[in-house]
Amino acid sequence: MLHNVKVVLVGTSHSGNIGSAARAMKVMGLSNLVLVDPQCSVDEQALALAAGASDIADNAKIASSLTEAVSDCALVVGSSARSRTLEWPMLEPRECGVKFVEEGQSAPVALVFGRERTGLTNDELQTCHYHVCIPANPEYSSLNLAMAVQTLSYEVRMAFLEKEQSQYATTELVEYPRHKELEMFFEHLEKVAQKTQFISEDQPGKVMNKLRRLFNRARPEAQELNILRGVLTAIEKRINE
């Protein structure tokens, strides 16, 4: 299951952080590192700070965008400070670990970290199903990238070990749509909403953002998403008659 957990670093500008993150991952049994639009290379400094985890840094996959990096993922969680401007479903780190273990059994899942100085953009944050905030000391909450990766990777490992040691029967696995399938649904929904004049073609963003938040919070299963796509298709057919 741990091999299904992607650690995604967006726009990393210091190569040492890639190495330190790789080391933090390997300590917790994670190995799937993805670099989105990195502003540096995996150089000697990265490998030096990776120590015994240079294999993870060397084998990191490169993606041009966050959407590309998580297209096959059923669950995407972005590490973020709590935002007053972008209300989004939040997880505590322990909840995050449990969700990753539950859903990572059947599909890839992604833990996303932003740029060292500016974090994730609003568009990138809206790509995530949930945000996770590490409840650090409010008087000194400065966490560097590797520390954040270490903390959340630890929670994933602890949840994994707890499940391994559990004597209870495993629950039925739920199949969730992959990120690319969810994006196709949002595109279809926006298209139908414009055709029915529910939203304006000039300014669809505000309503669509709220609808995204609604469906991300609801987490429709793969079969439920297929039903919703069927409803939209039926509406389109009736409009075109």
XYZ file of C-alpha atoms in Angstrom, residues 5-6 25 123 133 135 146 149 164-165 173 191:
12
model
C 1.467 6.960 -1.835
C 2.898 9.758 -3.993
C 10.105 9.549 2.918
C -5.708 26.802 -8.497
C -2.712 21.647 8.162
C -1.077 22.180 14.032
C 11.416 18.340 4.718
C 7.081 15.828 4.540
C -1.453 -4.085 9.825
C -1.726 -4.936 13.509
C -12.999 -1.235 -0.431
C -20.669 22.778 -20.328
